[in-house]
mmCIF file of C-alpha atoms in Angstrom:
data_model
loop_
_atom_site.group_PDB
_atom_site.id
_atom_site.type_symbol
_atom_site.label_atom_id
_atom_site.label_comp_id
_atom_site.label_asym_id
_atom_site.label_seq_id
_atom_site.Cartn_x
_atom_site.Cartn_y
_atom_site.Cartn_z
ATOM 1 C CA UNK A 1 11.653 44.324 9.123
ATOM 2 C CA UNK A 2 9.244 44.843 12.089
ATOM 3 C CA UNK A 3 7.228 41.414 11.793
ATOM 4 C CA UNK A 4 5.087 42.372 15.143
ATOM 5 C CA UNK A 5 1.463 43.070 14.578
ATOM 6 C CA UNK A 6 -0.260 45.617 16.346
ATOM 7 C CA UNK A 7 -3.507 46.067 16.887
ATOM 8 C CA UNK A 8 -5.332 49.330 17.047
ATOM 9 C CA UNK A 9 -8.563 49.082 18.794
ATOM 10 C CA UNK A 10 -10.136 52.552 18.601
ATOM 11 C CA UNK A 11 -10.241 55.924 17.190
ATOM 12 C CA UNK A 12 -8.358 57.308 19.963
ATOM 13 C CA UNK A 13 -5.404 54.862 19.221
ATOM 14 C CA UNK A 14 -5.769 55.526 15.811
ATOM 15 C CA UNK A 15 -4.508 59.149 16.198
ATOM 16 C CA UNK A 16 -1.958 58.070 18.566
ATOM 17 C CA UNK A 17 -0.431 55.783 16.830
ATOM 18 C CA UNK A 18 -0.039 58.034 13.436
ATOM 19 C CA UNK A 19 0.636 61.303 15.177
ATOM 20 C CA UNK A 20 -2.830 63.023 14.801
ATOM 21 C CA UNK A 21 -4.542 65.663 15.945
ATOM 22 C CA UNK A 22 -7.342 64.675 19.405
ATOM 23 C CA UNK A 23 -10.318 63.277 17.682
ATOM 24 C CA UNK A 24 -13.395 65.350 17.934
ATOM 25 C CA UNK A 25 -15.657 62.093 17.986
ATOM 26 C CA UNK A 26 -14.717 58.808 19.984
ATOM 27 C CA UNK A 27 -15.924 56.268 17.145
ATOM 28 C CA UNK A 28 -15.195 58.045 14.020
ATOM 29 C CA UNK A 29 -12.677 59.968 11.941
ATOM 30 C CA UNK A 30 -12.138 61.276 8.429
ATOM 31 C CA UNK A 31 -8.320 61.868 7.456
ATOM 32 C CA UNK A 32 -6.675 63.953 4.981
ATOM 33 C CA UNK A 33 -4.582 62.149 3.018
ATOM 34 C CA UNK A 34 -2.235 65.092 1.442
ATOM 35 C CA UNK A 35 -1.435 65.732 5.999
ATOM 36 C CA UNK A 36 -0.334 62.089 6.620
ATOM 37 C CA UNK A 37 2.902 61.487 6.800
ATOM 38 C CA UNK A 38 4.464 58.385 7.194
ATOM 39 C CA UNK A 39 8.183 58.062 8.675
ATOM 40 C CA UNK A 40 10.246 55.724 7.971
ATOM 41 C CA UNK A 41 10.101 53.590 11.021
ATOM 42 C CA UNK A 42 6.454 52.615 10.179
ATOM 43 C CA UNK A 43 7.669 50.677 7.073
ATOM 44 C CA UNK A 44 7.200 47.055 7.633
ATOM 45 C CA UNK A 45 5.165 47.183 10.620
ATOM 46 C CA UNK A 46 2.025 45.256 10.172
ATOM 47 C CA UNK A 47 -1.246 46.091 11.985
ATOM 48 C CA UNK A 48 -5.458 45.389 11.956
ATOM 49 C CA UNK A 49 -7.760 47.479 13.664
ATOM 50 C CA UNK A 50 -11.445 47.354 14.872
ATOM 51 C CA UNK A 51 -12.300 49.980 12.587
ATOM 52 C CA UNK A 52 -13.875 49.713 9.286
ATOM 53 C CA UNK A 53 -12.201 52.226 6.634
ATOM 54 C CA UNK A 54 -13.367 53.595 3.376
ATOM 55 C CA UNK A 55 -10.530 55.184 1.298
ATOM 56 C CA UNK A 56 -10.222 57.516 -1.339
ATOM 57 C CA UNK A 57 -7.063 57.548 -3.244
ATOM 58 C CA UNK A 58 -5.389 59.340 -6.137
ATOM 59 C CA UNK A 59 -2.686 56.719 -6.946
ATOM 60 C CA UNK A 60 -0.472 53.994 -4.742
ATOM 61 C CA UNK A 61 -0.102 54.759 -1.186
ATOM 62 C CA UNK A 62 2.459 52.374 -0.280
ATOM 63 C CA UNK A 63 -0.206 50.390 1.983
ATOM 64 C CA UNK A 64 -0.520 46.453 1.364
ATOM 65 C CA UNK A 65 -3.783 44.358 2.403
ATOM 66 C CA UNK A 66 -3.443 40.771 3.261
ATOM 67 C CA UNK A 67 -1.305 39.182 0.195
ATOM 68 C CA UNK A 68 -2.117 42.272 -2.676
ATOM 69 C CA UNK A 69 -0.744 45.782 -2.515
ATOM 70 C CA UNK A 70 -2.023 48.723 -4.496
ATOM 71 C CA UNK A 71 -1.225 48.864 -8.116
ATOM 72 C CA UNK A 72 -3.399 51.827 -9.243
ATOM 73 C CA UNK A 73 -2.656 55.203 -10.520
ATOM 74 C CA UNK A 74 -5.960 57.071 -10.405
ATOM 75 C CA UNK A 75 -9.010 57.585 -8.291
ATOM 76 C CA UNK A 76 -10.660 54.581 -6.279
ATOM 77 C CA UNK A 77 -12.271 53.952 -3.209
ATOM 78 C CA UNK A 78 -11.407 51.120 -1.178
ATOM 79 C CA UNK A 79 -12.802 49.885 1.708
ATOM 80 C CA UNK A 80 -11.625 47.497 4.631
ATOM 81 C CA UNK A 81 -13.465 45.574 7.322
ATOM 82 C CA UNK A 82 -12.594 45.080 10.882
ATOM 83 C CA UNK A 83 -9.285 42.356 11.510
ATOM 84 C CA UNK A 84 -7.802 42.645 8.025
ATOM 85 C CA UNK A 85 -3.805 42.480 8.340
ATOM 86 C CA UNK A 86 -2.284 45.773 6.703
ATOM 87 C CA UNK A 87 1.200 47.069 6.586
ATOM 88 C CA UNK A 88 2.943 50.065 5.109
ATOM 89 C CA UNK A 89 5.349 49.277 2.381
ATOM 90 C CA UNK A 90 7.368 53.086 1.716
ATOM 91 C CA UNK A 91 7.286 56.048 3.719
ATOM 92 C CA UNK A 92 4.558 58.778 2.594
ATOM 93 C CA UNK A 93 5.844 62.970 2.626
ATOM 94 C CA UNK A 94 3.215 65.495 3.335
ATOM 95 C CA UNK A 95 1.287 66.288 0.010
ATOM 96 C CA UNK A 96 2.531 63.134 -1.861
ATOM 97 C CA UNK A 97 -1.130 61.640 -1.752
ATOM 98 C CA UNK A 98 -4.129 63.582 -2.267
ATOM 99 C CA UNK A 99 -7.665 61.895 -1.091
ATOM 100 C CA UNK A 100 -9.173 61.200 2.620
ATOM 101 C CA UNK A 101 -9.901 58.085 4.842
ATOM 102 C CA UNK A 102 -12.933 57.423 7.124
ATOM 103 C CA UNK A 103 -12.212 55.149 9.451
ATOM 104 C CA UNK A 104 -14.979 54.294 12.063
ATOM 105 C CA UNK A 105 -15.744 51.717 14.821
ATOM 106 C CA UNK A 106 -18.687 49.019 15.048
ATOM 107 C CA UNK A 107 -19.815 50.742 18.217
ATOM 108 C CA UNK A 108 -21.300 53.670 16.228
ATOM 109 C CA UNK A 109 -24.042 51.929 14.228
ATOM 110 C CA UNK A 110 -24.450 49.424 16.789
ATOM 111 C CA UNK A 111 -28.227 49.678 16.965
ATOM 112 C CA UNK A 112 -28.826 51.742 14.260
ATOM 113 C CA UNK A 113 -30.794 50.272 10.537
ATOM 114 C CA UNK A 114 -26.854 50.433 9.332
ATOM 115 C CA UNK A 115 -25.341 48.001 12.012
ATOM 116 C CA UNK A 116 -28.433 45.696 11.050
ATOM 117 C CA UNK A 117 -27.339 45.519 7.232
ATOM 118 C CA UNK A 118 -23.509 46.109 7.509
ATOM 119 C CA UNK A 119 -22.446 42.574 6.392
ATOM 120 C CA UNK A 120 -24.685 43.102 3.247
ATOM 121 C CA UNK A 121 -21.819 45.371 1.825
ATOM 122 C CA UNK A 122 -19.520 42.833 0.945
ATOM 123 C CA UNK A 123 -17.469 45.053 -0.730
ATOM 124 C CA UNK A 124 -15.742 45.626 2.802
ATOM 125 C CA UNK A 125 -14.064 42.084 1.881
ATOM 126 C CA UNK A 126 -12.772 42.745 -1.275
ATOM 127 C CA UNK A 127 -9.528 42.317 -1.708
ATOM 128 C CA UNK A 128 -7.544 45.882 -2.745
ATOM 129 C CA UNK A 129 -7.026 45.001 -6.603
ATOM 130 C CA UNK A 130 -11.297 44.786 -6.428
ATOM 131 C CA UNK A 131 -11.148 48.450 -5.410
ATOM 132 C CA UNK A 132 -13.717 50.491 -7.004
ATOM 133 C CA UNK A 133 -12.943 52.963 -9.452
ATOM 134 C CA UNK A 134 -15.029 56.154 -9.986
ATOM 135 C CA UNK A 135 -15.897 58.500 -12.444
ATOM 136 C CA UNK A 136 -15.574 62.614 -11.739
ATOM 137 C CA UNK A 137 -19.226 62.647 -11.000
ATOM 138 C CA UNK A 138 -19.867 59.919 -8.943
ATOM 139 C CA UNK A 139 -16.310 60.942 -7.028
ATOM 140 C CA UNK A 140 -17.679 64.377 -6.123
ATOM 141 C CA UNK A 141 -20.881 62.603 -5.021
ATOM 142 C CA UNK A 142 -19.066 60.410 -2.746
ATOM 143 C CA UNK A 143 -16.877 63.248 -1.453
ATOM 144 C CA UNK A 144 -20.324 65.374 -0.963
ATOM 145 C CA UNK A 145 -21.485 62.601 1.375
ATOM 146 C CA UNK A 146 -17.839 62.620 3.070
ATOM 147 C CA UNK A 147 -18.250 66.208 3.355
ATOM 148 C CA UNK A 148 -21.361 65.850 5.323
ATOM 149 C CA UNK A 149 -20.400 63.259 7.679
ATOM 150 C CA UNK A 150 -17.148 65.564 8.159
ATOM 151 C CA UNK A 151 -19.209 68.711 9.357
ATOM 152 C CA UNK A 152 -21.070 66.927 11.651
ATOM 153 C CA UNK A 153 -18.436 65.665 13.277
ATOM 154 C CA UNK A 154 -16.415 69.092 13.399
ATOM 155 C CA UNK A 155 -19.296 71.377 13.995
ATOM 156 C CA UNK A 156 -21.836 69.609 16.636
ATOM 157 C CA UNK A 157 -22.354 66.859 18.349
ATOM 158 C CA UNK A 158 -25.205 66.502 19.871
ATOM 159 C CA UNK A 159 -28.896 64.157 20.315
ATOM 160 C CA UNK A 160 -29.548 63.995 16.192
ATOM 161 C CA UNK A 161 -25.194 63.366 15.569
ATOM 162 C CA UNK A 162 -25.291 59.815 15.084
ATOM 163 C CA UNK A 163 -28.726 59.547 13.413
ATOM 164 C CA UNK A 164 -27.487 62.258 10.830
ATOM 165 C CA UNK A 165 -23.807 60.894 10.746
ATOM 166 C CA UNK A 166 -25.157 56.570 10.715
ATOM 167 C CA UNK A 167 -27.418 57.620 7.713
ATOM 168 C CA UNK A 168 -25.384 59.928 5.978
ATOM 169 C CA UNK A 169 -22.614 56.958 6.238
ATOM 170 C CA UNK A 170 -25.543 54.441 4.813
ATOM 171 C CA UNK A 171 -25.889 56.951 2.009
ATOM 172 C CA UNK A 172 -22.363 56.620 0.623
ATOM 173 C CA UNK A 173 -22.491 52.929 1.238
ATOM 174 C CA UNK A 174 -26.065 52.439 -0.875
ATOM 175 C CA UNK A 175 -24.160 54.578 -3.709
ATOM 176 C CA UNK A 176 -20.780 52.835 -3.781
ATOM 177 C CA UNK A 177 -23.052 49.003 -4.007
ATOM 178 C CA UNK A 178 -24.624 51.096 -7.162
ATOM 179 C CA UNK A 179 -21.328 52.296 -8.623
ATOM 180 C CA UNK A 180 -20.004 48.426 -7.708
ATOM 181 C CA UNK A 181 -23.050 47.376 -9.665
ATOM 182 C CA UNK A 182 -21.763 49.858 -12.858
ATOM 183 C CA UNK A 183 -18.309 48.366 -12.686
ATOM 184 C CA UNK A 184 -19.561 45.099 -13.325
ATOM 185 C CA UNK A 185 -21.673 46.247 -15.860
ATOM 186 C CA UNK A 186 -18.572 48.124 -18.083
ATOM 187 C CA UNK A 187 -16.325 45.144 -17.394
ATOM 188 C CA UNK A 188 -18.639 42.620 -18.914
ATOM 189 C CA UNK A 189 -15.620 41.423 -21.471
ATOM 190 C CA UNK A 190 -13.448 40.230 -18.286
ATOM 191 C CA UNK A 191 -16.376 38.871 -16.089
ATOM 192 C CA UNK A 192 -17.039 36.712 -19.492
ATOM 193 C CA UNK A 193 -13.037 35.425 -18.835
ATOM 194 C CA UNK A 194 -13.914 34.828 -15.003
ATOM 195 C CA UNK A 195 -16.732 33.172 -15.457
ATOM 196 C CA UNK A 196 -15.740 30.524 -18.225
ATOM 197 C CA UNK A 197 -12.786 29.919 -15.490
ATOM 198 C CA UNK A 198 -14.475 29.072 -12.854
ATOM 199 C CA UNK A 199 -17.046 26.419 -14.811
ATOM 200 C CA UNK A 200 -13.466 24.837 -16.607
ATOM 201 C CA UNK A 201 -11.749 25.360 -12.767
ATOM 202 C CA UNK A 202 -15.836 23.290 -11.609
ATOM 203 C CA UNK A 203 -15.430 20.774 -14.626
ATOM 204 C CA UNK A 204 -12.031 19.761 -13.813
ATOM 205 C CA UNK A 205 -12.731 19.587 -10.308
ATOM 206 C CA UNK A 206 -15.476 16.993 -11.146
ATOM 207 C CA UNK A 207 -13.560 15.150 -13.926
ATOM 208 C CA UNK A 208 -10.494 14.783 -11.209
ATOM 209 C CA UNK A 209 -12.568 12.387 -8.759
ATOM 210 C CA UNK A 210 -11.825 15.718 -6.279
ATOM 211 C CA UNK A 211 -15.498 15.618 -5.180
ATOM 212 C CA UNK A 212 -15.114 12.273 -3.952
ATOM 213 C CA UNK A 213 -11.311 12.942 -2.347
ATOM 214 C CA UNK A 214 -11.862 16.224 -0.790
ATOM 215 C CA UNK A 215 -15.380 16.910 -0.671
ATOM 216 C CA UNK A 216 -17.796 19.724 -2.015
ATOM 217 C CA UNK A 217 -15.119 22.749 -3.181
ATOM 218 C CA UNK A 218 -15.453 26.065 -1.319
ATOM 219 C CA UNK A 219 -15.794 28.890 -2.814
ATOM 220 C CA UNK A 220 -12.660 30.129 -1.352
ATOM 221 C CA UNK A 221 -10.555 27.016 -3.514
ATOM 222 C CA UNK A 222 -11.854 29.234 -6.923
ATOM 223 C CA UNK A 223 -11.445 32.546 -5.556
ATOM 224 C CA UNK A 224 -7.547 31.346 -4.896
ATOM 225 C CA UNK A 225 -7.090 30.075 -8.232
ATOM 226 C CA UNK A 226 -9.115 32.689 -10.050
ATOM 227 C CA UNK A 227 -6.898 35.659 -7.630
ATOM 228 C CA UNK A 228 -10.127 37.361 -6.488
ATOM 229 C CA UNK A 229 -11.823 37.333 -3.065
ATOM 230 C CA UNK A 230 -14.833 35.308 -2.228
ATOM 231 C CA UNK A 231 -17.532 37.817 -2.267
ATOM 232 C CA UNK A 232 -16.091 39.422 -5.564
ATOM 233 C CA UNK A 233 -16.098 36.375 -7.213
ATOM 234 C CA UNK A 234 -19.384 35.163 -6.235
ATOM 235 C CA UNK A 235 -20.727 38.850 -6.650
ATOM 236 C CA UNK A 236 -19.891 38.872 -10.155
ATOM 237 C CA UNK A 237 -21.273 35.446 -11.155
ATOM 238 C CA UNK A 238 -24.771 36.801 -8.845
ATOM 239 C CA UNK A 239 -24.524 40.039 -11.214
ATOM 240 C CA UNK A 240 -23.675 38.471 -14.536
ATOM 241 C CA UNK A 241 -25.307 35.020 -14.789
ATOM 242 C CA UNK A 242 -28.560 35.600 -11.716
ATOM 243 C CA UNK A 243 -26.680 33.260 -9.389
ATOM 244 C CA UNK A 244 -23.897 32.893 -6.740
ATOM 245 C CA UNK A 245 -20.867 31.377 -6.238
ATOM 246 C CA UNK A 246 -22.781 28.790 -4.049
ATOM 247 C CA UNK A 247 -25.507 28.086 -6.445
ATOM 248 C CA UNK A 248 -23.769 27.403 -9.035
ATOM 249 C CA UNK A 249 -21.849 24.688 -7.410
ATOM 250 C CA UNK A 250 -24.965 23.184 -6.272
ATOM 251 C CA UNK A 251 -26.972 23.834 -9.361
ATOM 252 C CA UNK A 252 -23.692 21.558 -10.792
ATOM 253 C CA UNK A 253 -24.083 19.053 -8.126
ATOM 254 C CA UNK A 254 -27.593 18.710 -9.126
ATOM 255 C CA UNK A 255 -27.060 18.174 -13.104
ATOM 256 C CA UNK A 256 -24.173 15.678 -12.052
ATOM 257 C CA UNK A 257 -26.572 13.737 -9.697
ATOM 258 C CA UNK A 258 -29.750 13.382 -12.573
ATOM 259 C CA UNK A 259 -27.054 11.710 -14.470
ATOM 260 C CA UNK A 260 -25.563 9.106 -11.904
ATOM 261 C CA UNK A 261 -28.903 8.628 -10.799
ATOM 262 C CA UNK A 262 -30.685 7.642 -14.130
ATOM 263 C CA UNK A 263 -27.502 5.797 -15.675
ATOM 264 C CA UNK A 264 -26.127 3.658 -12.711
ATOM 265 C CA UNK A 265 -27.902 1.283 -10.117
ATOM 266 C CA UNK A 266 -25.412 2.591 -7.638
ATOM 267 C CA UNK A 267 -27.384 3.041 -4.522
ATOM 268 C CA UNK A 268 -28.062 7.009 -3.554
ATOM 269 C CA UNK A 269 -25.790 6.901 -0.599
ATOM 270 C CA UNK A 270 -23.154 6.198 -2.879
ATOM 271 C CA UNK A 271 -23.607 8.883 -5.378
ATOM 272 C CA UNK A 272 -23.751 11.114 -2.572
ATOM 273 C CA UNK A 273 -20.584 10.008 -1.355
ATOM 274 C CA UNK A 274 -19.400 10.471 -5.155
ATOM 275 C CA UNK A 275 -20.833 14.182 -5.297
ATOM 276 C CA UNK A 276 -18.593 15.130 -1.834
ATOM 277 C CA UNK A 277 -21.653 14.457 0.882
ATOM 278 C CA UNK A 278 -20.216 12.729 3.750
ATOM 279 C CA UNK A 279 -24.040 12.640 5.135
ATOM 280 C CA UNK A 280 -26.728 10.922 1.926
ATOM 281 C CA UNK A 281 -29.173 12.798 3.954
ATOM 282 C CA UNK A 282 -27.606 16.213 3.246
ATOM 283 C CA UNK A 283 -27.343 14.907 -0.284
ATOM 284 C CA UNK A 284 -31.685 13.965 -0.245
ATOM 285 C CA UNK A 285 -32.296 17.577 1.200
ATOM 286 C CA UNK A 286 -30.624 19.793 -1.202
ATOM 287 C CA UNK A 287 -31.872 17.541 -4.309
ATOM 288 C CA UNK A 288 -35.071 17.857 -2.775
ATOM 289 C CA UNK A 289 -34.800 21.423 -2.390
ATOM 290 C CA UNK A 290 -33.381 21.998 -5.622
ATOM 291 C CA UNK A 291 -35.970 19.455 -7.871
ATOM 292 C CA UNK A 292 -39.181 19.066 -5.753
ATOM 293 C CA UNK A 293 -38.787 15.159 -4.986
ATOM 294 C CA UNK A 294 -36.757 12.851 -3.231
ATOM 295 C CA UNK A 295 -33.596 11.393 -5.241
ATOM 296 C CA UNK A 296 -35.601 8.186 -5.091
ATOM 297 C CA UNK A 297 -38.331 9.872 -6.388
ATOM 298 C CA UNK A 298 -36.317 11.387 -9.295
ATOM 299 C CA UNK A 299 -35.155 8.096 -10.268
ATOM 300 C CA UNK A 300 -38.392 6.249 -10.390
ATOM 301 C CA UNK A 301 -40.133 9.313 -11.971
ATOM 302 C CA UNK A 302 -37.483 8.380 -14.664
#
């Protein structure tokens, strides 16, 4: 197997590399699933691109992201961000897959109210099994807006193309963060499960003495343990329970510190050192931020 990683940096390369057609726009594409096919010598062959992609699929395509493949049998959209490692795992026949894939480069909403907001859809770093599924209705919306961008591209390009394509593109992206929003609503039974992990996964943390061995835990050590990405996990707990990943921690921090600093005469450099601060004054600022007063303050109040 191929372990060599290529990159593909543009739209141009894209199409070279897979056997397409000439693009008809530099900086942005929109495939037809049911026309690619994939030989067999592009099994194994890893790649990233500096493209983002947003996929829609009717069922397993053979492509793996990172560490997780696709394990789905029905509609979803998935999208991918910029420097993600990929790799096809089977060869694809013409009209195997039905769906499309829009794949399109930075340089097209550089400048535009989209390039200013693109890292608040976080959903480009979900990992694959985060994918989001969609109803009929909100799939034909989605394709509508795919449709759009597609015609403009095809039919004209011209002073108004990238306004009408950037916004049409922020369009689709404002609906998938609702229909996101309306997975995590109907799934409320397993985001229960996640979250009651990840306060046991906190707890035990705490109970271990890991604080004071290896510091403050990332969100990335309960993600891995948990088998979602970052910004799903902390997504969910922000949707479910009104704060993030990151708060919680330090809302925990916070709880554990009123204890230590009301039942011990340890100094407060020492309970910072306890809670995973390598700095006390790091310690003082977010206690400060988090209660109003100083943890000297806190304990004298008390």
């Amino acid at each position: 197997m191929n372990q060599e990683i290529q990159n593909i940096r543009s739209i141009s390369q894209l199409h070279e590399v897979f056997g397409f057609d000439k693009p008809t726009h530099p900086l942005i594409s929109i495939i037809d699933v049911s026309k690619w096919e994939i030989p067999a010598r592009f099994v194994g062959v890893k790649y990233t691109s500096e493209l983002y992609s947003i996929a829609l699929k009717d069922k397993s395509c053979g492509l793996q992201y990172g560490r997780n493949s696709y394990d789905f049998h029905e509609g979803v959209l998935i999208f991918t961000a910029p420097n993600q490692v990929q790799s096809v795992m089977k060869a694809q026949e013409l009209n195997e897959i039905q769906g499309w894939m829009l794949f399109f480069h930075s340089d097209l909403i550089r400048n535009t109210s989209l390039g200013q907001v693109i890292e608040d859809y976080r959903f480009f770093s979900y990992d694959v099994h985060e994918a989001l599924h969609l109803s009929d209705a909100e799939q034909k919306t989605i394709t509508d807006c795919m449709s759009l961008i597609q015609r403009e591209i095809l039919e004209r390009i011209d002073n108004h193309s990238q306004t009408v394509i950037c916004s049409s593109l922020e369009l689709l992206l404002n609906l998938s963060k609702r229909y996101y929003e309306r997975q995590f609503n109907t799934r409320s039974a397993q985001n229960s499960d996640v979250i009651s992990q990840f306060h046991s996964l906190l707890n035990s943390y705490y109970k271990g003495g890991k604080f004071t061995e290896m510091g403050i835990p990332t969100i990335e050590y309960f993600s891995d343990k948990i088998h979602l990405s970052g910004n799903y996990l902390s997504d969910l707990l922000k949707k479910e329970t009104g704060y993030s990943a990151k708060d919680q921690i330090n809302n925990f921090i916070i709880e554990k510190a009123k204890t230590l600093l009301l039942s011990e005469t340890e100094p407060v450099s020492g309970i910072a050192y306890s809670l995973g601060f390598n700095y006390p004054h790091y310690f003082s600022r977010l206690f400060k931020s988090k209660t109003g007063m100083t943890p000297q303050e806190y304990r004298k109040l008390n």
